[in-house]
Coordinates of C-alpha atoms and ligand atoms in Angstrom, one line a residue:
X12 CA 51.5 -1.6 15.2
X13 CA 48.4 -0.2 13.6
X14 CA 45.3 -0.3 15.9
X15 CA 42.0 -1.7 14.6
X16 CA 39.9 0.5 12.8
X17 CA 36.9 1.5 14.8
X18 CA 34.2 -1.0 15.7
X19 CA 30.4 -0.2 16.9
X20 CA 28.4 -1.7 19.4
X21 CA 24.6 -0.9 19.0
X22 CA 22.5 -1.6 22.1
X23 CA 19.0 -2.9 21.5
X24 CA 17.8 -5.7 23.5
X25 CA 15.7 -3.4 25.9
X26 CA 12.1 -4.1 25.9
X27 CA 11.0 -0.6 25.9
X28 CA 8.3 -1.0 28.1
X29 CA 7.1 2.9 27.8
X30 CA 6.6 2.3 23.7
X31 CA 3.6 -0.1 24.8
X32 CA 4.1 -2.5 21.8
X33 CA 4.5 -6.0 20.7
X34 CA 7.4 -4.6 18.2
X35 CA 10.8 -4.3 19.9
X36 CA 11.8 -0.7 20.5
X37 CA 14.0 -0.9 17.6
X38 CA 12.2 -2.0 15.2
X39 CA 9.5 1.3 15.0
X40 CA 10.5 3.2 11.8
X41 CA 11.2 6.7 11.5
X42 CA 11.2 8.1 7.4
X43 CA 10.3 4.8 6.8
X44 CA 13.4 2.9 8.1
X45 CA 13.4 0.8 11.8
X46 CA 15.1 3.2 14.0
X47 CA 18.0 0.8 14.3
X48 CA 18.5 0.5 10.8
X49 CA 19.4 4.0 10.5
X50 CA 21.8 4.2 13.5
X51 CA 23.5 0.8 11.8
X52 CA 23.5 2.6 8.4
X53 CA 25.1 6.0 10.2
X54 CA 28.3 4.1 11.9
X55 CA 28.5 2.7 8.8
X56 CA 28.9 5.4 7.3
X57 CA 31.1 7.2 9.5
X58 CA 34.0 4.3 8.3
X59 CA 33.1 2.1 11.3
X60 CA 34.2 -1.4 10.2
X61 CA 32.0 -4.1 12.1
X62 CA 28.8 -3.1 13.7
X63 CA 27.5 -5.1 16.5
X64 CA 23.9 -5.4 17.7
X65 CA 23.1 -6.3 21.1
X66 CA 19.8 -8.2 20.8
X67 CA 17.0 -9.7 23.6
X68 CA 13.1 -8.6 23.4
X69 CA 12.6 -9.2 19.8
X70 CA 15.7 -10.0 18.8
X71 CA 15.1 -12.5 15.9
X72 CA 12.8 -9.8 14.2
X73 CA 16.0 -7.3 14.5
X74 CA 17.5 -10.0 13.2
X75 CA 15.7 -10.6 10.1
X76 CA 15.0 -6.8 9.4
X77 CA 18.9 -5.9 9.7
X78 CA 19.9 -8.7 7.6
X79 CA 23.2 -10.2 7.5
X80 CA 25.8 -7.0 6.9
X81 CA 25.7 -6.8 11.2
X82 CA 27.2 -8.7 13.8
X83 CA 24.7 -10.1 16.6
X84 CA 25.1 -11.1 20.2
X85 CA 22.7 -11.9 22.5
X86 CA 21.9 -10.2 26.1
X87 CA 19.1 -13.1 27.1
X88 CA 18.4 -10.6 30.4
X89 CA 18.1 -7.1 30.2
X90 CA 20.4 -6.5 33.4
X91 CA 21.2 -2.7 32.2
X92 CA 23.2 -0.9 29.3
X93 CA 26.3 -1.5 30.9
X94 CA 25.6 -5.6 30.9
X95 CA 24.6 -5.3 27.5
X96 CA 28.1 -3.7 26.4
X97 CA 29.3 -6.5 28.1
X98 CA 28.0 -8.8 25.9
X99 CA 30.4 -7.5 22.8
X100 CA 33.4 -7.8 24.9
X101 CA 33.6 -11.7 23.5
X102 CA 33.0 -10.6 19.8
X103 CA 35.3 -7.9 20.3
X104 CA 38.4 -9.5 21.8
X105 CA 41.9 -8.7 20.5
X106 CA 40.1 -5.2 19.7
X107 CA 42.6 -2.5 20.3
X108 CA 41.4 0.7 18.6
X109 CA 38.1 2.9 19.6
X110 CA 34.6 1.1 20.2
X111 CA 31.8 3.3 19.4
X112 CA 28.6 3.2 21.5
X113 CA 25.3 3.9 20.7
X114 CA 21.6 3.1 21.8
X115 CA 19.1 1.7 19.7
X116 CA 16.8 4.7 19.9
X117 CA 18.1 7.7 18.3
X118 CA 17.1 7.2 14.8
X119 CA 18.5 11.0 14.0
X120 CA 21.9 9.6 14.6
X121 CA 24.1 10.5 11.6
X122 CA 27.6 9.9 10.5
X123 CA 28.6 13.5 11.3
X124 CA 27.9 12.6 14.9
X125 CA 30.0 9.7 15.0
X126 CA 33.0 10.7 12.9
X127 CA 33.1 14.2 15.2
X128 CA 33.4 12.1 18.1
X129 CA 35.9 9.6 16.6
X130 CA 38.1 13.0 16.0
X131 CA 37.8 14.0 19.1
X132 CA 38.8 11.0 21.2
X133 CA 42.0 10.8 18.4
X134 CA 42.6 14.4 19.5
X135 CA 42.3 13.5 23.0
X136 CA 44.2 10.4 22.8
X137 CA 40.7 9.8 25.5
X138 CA 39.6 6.4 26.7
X139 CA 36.3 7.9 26.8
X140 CA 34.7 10.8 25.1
X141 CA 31.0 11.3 25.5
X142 CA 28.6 12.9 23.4
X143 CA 26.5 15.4 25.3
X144 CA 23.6 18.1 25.1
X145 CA 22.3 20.9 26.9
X146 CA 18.7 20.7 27.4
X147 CA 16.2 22.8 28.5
X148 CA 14.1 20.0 30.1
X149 CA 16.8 17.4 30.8
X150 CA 14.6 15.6 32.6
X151 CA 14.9 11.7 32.5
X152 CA 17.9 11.8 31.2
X153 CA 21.7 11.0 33.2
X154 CA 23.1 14.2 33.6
X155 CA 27.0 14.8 33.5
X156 CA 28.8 15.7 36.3
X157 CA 31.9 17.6 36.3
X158 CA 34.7 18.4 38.3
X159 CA 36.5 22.0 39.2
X160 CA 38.8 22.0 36.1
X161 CA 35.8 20.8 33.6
X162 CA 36.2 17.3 33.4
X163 CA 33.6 14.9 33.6
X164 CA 33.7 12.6 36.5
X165 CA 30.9 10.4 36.3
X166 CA 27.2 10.3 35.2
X167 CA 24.3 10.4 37.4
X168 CA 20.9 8.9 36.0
X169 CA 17.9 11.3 37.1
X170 CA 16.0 8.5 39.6
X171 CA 19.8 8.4 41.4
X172 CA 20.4 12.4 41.2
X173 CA 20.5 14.7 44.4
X174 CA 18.7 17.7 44.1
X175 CA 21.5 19.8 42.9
X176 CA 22.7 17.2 40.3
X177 CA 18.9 17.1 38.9
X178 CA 19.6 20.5 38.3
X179 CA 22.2 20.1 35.9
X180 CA 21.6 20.6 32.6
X181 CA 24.0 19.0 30.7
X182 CA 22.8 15.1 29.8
X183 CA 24.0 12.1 28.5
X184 CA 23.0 10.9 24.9
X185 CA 23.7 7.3 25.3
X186 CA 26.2 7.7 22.4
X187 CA 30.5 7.4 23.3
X188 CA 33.3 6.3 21.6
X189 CA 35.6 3.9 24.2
X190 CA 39.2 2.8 23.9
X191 CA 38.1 -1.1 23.4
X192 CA 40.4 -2.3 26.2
X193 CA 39.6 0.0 28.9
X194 CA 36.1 -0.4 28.3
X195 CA 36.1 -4.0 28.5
X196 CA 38.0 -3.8 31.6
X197 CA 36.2 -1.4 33.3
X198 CA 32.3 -3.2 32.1
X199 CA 32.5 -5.9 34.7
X200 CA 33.2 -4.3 37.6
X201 CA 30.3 -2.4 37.4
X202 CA 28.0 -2.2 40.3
X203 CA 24.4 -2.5 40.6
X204 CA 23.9 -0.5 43.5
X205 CA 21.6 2.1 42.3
X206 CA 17.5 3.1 42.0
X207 CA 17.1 0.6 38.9
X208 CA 19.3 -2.5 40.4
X209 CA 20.8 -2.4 37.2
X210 CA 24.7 -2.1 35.7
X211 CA 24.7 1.0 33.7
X212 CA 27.3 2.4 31.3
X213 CA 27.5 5.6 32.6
X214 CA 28.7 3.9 35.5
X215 CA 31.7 3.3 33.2
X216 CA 32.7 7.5 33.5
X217 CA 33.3 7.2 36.8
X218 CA 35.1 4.0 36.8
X219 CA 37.6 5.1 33.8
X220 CA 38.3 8.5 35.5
X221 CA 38.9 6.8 39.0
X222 CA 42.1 5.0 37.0
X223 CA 43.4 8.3 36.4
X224 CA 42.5 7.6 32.5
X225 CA 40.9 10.9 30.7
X226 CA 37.2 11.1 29.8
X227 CA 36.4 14.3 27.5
X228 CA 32.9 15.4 26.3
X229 CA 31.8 17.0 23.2
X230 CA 28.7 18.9 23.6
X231 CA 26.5 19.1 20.8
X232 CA 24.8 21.9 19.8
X233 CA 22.3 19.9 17.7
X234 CA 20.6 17.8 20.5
X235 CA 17.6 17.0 18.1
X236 CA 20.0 14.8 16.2
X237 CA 21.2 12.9 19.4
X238 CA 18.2 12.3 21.6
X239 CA 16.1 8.8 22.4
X240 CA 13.1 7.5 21.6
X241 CA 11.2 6.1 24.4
X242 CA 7.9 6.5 23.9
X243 CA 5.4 7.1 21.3
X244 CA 4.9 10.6 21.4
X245 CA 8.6 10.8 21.1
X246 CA 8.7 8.8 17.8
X247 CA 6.1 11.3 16.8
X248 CA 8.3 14.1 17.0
X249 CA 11.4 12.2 15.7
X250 CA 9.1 11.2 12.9
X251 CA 8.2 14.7 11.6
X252 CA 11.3 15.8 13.1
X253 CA 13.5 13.4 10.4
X254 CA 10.9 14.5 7.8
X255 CA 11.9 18.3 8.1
X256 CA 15.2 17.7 8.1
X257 CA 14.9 15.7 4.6
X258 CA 12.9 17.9 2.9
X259 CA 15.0 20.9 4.0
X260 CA 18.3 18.8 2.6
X261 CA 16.7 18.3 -1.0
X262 CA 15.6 22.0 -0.5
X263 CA 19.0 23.7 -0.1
X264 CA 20.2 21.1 -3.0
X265 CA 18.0 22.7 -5.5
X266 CA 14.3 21.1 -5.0
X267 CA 11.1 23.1 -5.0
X268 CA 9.1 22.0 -2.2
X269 CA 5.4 23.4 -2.6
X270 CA 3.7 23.3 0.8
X271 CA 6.4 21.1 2.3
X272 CA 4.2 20.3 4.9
X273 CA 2.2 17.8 3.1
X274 CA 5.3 16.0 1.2
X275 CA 6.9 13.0 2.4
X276 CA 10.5 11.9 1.4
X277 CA 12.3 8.9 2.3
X278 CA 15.6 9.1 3.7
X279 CA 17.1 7.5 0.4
X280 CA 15.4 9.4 -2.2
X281 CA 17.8 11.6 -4.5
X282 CA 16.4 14.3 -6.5
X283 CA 17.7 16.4 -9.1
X284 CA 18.0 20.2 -9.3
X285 CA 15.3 22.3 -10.6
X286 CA 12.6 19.1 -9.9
X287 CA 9.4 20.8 -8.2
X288 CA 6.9 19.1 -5.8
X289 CA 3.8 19.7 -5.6
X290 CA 1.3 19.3 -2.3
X291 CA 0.8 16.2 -1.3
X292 CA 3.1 14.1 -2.4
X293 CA 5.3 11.0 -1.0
X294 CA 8.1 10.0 -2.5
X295 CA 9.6 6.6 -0.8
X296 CA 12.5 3.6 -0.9
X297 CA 14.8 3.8 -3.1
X298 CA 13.3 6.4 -5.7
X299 CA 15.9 8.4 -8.2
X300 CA 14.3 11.3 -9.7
X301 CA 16.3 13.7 -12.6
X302 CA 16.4 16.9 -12.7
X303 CA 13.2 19.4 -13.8
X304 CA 11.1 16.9 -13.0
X305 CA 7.2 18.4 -11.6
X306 CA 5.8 15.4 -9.5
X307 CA 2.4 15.7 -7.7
X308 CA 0.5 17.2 -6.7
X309 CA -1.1 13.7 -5.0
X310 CA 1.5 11.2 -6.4
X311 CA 3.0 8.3 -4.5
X312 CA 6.1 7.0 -6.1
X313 CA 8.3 4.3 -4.6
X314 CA 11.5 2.6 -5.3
X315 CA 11.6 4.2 -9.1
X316 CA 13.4 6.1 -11.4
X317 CA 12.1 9.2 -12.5
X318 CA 14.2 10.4 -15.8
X319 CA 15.0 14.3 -16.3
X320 CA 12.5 16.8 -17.2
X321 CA 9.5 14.2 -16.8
X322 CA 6.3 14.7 -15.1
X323 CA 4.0 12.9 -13.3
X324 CA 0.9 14.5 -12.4
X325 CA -1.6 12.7 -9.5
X326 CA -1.0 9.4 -9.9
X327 CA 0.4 6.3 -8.0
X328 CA 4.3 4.5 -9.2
X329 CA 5.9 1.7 -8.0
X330 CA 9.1 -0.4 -8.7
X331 CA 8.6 1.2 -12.4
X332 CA 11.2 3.5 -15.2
X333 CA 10.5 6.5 -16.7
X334 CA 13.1 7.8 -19.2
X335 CA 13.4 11.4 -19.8
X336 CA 10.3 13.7 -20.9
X337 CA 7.8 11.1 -19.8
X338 CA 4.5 12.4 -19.4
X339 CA 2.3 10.2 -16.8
X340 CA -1.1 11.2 -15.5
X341 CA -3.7 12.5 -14.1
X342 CA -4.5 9.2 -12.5
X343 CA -2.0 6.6 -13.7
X344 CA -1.0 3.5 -12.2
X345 CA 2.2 2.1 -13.2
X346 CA 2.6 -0.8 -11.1
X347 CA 5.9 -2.9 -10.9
X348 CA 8.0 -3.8 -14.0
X349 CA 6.7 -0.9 -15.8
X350 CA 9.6 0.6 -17.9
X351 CA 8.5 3.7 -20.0
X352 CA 10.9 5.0 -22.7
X353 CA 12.1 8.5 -23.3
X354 CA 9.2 10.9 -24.3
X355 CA 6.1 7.9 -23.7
X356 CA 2.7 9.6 -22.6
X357 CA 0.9 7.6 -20.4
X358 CA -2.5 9.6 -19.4
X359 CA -5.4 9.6 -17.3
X360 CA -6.9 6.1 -15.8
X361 CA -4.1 3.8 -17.7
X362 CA -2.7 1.1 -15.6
X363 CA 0.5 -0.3 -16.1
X364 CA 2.4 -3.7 -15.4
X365 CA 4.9 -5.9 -16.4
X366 CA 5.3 -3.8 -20.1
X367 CA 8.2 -1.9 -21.9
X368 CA 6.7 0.8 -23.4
X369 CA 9.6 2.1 -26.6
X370 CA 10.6 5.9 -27.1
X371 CA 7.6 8.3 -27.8
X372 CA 4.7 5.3 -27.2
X373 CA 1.8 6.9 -26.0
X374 CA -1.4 5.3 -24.0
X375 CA -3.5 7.9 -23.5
X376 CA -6.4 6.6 -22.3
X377 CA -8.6 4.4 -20.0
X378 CA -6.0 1.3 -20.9
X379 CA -4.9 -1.8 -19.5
X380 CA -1.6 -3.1 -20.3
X381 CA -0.1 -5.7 -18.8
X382 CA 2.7 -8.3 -19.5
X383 CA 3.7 -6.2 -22.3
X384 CA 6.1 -4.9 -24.9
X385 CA 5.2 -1.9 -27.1
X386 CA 7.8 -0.3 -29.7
X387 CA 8.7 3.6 -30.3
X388 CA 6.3 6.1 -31.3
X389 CA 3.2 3.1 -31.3
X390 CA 0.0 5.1 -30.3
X391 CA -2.4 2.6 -28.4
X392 CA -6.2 4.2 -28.4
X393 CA -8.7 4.8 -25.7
X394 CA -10.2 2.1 -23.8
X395 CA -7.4 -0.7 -25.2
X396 CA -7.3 -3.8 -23.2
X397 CA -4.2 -6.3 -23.1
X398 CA -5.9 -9.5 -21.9
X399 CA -3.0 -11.3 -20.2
X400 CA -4.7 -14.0 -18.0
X401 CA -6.7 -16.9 -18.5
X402 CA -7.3 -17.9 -15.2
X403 CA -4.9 -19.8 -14.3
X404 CA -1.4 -18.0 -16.7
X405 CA -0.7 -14.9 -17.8
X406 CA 1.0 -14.3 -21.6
X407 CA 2.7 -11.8 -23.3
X408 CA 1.3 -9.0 -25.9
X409 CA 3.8 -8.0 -28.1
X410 CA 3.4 -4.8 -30.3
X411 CA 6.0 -3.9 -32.4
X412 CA 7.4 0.2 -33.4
X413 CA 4.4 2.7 -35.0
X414 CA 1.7 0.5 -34.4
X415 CA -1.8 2.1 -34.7
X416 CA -3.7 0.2 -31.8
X417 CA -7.3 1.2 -32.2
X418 CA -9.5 2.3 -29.9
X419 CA -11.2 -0.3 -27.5
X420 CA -8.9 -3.1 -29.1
X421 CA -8.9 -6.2 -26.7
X422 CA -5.5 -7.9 -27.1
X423 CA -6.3 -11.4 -26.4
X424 CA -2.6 -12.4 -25.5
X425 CA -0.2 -14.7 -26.6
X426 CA -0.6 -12.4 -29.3
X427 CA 1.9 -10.3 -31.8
X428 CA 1.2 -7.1 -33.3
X429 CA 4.1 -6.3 -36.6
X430 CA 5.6 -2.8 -36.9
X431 CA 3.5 -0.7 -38.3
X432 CA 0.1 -2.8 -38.2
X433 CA -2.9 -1.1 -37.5
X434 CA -6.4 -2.8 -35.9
X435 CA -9.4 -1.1 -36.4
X436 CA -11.3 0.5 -33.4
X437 CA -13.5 -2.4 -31.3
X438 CA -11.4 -5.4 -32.8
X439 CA -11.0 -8.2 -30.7
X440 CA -7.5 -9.6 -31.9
X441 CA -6.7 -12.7 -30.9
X442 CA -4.8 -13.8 -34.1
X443 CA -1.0 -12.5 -34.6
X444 CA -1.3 -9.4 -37.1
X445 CA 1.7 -9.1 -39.7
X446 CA 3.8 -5.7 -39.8
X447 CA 2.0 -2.9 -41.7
X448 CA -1.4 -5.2 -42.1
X449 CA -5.0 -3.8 -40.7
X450 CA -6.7 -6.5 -38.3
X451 CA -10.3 -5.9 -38.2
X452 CA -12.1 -8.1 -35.5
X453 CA -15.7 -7.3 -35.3
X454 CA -19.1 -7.6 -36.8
X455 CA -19.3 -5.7 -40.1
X456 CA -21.7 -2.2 -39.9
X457 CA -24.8 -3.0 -41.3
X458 CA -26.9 0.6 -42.5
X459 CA -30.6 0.1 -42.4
X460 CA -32.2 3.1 -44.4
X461 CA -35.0 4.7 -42.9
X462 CA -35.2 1.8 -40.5
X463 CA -35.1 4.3 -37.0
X464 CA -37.9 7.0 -38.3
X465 CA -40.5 3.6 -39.2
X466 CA -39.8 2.4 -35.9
X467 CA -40.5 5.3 -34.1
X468 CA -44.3 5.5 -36.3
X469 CA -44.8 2.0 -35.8
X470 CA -44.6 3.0 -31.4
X471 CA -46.2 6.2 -31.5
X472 CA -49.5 4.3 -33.7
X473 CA -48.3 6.9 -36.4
X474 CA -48.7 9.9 -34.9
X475 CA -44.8 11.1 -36.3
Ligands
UD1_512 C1 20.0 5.8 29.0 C2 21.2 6.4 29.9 C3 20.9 7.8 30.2 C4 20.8 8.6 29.0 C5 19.7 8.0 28.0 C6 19.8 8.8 26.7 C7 21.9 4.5 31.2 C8 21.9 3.8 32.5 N1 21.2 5.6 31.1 O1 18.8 5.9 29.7 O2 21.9 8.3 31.0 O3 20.5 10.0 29.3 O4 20.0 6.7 27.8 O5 18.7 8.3 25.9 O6 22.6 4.0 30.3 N2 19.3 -1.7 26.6 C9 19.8 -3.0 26.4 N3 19.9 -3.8 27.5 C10 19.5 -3.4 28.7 C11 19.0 -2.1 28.9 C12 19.0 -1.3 27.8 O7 20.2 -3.4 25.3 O8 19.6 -4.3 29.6 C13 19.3 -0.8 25.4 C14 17.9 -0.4 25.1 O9 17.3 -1.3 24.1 C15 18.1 1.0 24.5 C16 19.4 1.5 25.1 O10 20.0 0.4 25.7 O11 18.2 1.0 23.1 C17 19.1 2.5 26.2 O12 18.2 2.0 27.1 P1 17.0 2.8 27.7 O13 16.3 1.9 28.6 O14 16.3 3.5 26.7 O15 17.9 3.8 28.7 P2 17.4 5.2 29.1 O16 16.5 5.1 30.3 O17 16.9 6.0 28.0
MG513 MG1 16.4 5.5 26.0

């Protein structure tokens, strides 16, 4: 009989006192994502089939930020990590193949991790393989103790250590994959005779090796990747420690990163090659951009698409599309909805919202358009206003292909512009304008001869 594919179990109901927050441990982000959130996504991704989240402090708000792709149960008192592995053993019944364990906190978790130890305890044929690392400064951490042929015989936490175990430098991550059933008959044995008062999982090492069943480690040589938050220092340094390892991902891929030290990337931006950033610049959520694109230098852009070879050049974009050869900024603001054709301009102080702008449209200028649509190659002059609320509704500006929008036109919206109208510089248009007509909304010039040089006499008592 085939055995079940591999489940997780992700502990997270601790309170993490040392954090000093109102926000379950969890729930603090690192690139952006709660910390649990990327250790969900990682066994995920590693082909484990049902991920289970043990939950207590905070638990709806794990909840709720998770969503509904996880499995939850519920460890209503924090009696240790080995009650709270306990608490899957329900969810989990009838589970024959391997049971992946991981803590809450180690938001540099990754599916290489968890697939490497999944091979390992197949290789093995283990009922427990642990995931290790030698530290420097293991201190706090349960160190791994070993017998004479190498084989790890139980794990003793730091406040329980004797003075030669303290000294051992190889630690425990937190992170195992189990054989389900012998975990689940080992878990509720487990004492609570230790420094804490507390049943811990590392108790379970000894108790699997005591049955004569093997327990193998995998030390890794990457310990950054596996180690746990607990304070806030330590999010710090997983914070910039995640950011370097991003940028240097896109980097190897084919990204120019100038001054890396000032960009930010999400952890599920894609770029493509040949794309250069410039200082200062964030790039967030779910943001594609093409290749030889030159972003920044001080641009924000979030959950957009960034066509090929486009530029955008100190400005802010959000939820918007830019096709390919899009030209945006200095100083742009294209703010959600905003979906820019291939080869639109879009300059300096123009904000964007709600509007499809066609191939080749260009706003070049101090403009406002909002709940939009503009057709291909329609030039819309400096200091052009759609006007899309009344107060109380917005409406919708329609301007049709090679329109000629004059400069400092207010749109007064509903209103329709036809391909190929024109309106003359300063018009308010507030009437719908047929294709290839001239709208003209404003007080006719009127030329006074002389009128200026008799005014200045008539002030100076005629002494010009
Ligand atoms: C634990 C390990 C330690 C290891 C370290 C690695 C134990 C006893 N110790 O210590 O050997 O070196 O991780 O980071 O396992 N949790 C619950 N319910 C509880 C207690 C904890 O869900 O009752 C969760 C926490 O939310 C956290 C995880 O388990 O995500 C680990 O708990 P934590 O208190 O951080 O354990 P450490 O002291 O770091
Ligand atoms: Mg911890």
């Amino acid at each position: 009989m085939p055995t079940s594919p591999p489940a997780g179990i992700i502990l997270a109901a601790g309170k993490g006192t040392r954090m000093k927050s109102d926000l379950p441990k969890g729930l603090h982000r690192v690139g952006g994502l709660p910390m649990v959130e990327h250790i969900a996504r990682a066994m995920r991704a590693a082909g484990v089939d049902r991920v289970i989240v043990v939950i207590g402090h905070g638990g709806e708000l794990l909840q709720q930020a998770l969503g509904e792709g996880y499995e939850y149960v519920w460890q209503h008192e924090q009696k240790g990590t080995g009650h709270a592995a306990l608490m899957a053993r329900e969810a989990l019944q009838g589970h024959d193949g391997a049971v992946i364990v991981a803590p809450g906190d180690a938001p540099l978790l990754d599916a290489a991790t968890f697939s490497e130890l999944l091979r390992v305890y197949e290789e093995e044929g283990a009922a427990c393989v642990l995931a290790t690392a030698l530290l420097k400064d293991p201190t706090g951490y349960g160190r791994i103790v070993r017998d004479g042929e190498g084989r790890p015989t139980r794990i003793v936490e730091q406040k329980d250590a004797s003075p030669s175990e303290v000294a051992i430098d190889e630690i425990c991550t937190s992170v195992y994959a189990f054989r389900g059933p012998s975990l689940f008959e080992v878990l509720p044995g487990l004492s609570t005779d230790n420094a804490q008062g507390e049943q811990y999982l590392t108790d379970t090492v000894a108790a699997l090796a005591e049955r004569g069943e093997t327990v193998a480690a995998r030390v890794f040589d990457d310990p950054g990747l596996l180690v746990g938050v607990n304070d806030r220092w330590q999010l710090a340094l997983a914070e910039s420690d995640m950011r370097i390892r991003i940028l240097r991902r896109h980097a190897l891929e084919g990204v120019t990163l100038l001054d890396p030290a000032t960009i930010t990337i999400g952890p599920d931006v894609t770029i493509g090659r040949d794309t250069v950033i410039e200082p200062s610049t964030v790039l967030l959520g779910s943001t594609i951009v093409g290749a030889g694109c030159r972003l920044g230098p001080n641009t924000r852009i979030e959950d957009s698409q960034i066509g090929d070879g486009s530029v955008v050049l100190m400005s802010h974009v959000s939820e918007a599309v830019l096709g390919r050869n899009v030209r945006c900024g200095p100083f742009a603001n294209l703010r959600p909805k905003s979906i820019l054709g291939d080869g639109v301009k879009v300059g300096d102080f123009v904000e964007v919202k709600n509007a499809t702008l066609g191939e080749g449209a260009s706003v070049s200028h101090l403009t406002y358009i909002g709940d939009a649509r503009i057709g291909a190659r329609t030039n819309v002059g400096a200091g052009t206003i759609t006007c899309n609320y009344d107060g109380f509704q917005k409406h919708q500006t329609e301007i049709g292909a090679d329109v000629f929008v004059g400069s400092n036109s207010t749109l007064v919206a509903p209103v329709k512009i036809g391909d190929g109208a024109m309106t003359a510089a300063g018009s308010v248009v507030n009437a719908d304008v047929p294709a290839d007509a001239l709208a003209v909304g404003r007080a006719r010039q009127e030329v006074k001869e002389g009128w200026a040089a008799s005014w200045r006499r008539r002030k100076s008592g005629g002494k010009t």
